[in-house]
Tab-separated table of C-alpha atoms in Angstrom:
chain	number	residue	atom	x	y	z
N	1	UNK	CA	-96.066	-96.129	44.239
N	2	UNK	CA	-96.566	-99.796	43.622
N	3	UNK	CA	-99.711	-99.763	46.126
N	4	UNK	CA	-101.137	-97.350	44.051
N	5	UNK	CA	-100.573	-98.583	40.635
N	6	UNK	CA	-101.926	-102.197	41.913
N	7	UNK	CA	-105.015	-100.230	43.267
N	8	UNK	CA	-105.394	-98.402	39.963
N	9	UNK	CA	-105.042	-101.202	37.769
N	10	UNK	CA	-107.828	-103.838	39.753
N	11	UNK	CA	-109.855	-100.551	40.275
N	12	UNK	CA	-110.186	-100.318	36.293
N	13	UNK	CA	-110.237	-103.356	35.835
N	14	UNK	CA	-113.437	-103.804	38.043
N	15	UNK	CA	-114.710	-100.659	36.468
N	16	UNK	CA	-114.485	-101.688	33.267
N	17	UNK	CA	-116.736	-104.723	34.274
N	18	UNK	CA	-119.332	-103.357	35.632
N	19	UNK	CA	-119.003	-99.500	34.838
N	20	UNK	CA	-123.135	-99.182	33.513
N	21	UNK	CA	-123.665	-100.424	37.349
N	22	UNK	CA	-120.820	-98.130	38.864
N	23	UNK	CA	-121.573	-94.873	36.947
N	24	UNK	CA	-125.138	-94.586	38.354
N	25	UNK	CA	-124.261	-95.405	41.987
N	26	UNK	CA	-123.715	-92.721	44.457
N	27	UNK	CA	-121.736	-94.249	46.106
N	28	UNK	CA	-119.000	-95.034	42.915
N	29	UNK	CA	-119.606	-90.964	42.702
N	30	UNK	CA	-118.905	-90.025	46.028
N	31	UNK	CA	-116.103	-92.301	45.821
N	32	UNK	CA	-114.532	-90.868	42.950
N	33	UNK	CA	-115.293	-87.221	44.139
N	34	UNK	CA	-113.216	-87.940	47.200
N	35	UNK	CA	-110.536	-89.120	45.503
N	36	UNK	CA	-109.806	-85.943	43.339
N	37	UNK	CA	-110.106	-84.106	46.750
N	38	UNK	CA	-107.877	-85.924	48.271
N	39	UNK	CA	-105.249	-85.619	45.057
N	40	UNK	CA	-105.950	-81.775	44.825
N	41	UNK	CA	-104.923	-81.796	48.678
N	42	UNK	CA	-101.966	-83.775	48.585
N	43	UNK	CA	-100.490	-81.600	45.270
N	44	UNK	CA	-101.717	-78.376	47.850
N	45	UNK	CA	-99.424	-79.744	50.217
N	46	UNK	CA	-96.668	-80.779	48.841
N	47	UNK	CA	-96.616	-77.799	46.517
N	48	UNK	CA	-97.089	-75.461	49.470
N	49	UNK	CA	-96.272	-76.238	53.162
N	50	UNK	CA	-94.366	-79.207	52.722
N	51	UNK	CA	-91.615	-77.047	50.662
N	52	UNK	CA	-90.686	-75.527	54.464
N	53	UNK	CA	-90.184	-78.986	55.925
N	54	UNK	CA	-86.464	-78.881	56.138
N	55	UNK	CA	-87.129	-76.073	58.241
N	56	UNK	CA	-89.007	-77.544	60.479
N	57	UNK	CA	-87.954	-77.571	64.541
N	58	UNK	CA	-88.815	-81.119	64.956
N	59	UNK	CA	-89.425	-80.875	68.842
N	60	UNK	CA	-92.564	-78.874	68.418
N	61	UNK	CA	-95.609	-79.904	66.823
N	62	UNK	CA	-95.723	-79.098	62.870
N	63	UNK	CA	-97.088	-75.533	61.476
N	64	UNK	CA	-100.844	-75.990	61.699
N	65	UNK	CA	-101.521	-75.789	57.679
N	66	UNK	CA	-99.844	-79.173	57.726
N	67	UNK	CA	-101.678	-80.208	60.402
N	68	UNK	CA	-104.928	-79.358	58.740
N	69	UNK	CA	-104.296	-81.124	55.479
N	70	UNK	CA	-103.108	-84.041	57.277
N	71	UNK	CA	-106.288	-84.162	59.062
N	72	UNK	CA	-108.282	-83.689	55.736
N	73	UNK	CA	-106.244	-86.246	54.181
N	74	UNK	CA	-107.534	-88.814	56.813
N	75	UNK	CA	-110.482	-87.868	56.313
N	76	UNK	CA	-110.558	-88.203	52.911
N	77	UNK	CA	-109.214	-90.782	52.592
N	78	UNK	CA	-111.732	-92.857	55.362
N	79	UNK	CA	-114.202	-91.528	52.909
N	80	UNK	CA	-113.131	-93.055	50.017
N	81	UNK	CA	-112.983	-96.259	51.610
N	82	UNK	CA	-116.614	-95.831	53.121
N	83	UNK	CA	-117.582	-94.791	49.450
N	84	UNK	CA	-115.891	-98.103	48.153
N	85	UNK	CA	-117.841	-100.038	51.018
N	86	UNK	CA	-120.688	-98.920	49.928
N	87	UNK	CA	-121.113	-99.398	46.204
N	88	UNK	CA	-122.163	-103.041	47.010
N	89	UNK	CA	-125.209	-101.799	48.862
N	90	UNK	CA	-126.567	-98.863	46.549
């Protein structure tokens, strides 16, 4: 939780600097697009499939719906770095 509030805070902070630039980069968009998806994911899964956890048998591999959003969350997530990467060069 502290991660993410640092993140947050320098990430406005930036935005606020230079948000004329930002706002008309595809990149920023992309970026920001990705991060929503990767919030609505996380609430999906901890509001869904991660409420059977205790259940779990832990010496086979976990139910494939949390497998899948894992996956997507990686995904995501390398995506939203990729977008951050890029804002520099768009």
């Amino acid at each position: 939780m502290v991660g993410l509030a640092l993140v947050v805070a320098t990430g406005l902070m930036m935005f606020t600097a230079h948000a004329t630039e930002f706002w008309t980069n595809p990149a920023f968009v992309v970026k920001m697009s990705l991060i929503v998806l990767a919030g609505l994911n996380a609430a999906a899964f901890h509001g869904g499939i991660y409420r059977t956890a205790a259940a779990w048998d832990v010496d086979v591999p976990p139910p494939p719906r949390a497998r899948i959003s894992a996956a997507a969350s990686l995904a995501l997530w390398l995506g939203v770095i990729s977008g951050g990467r890029l804002i520099a060069y768009l």
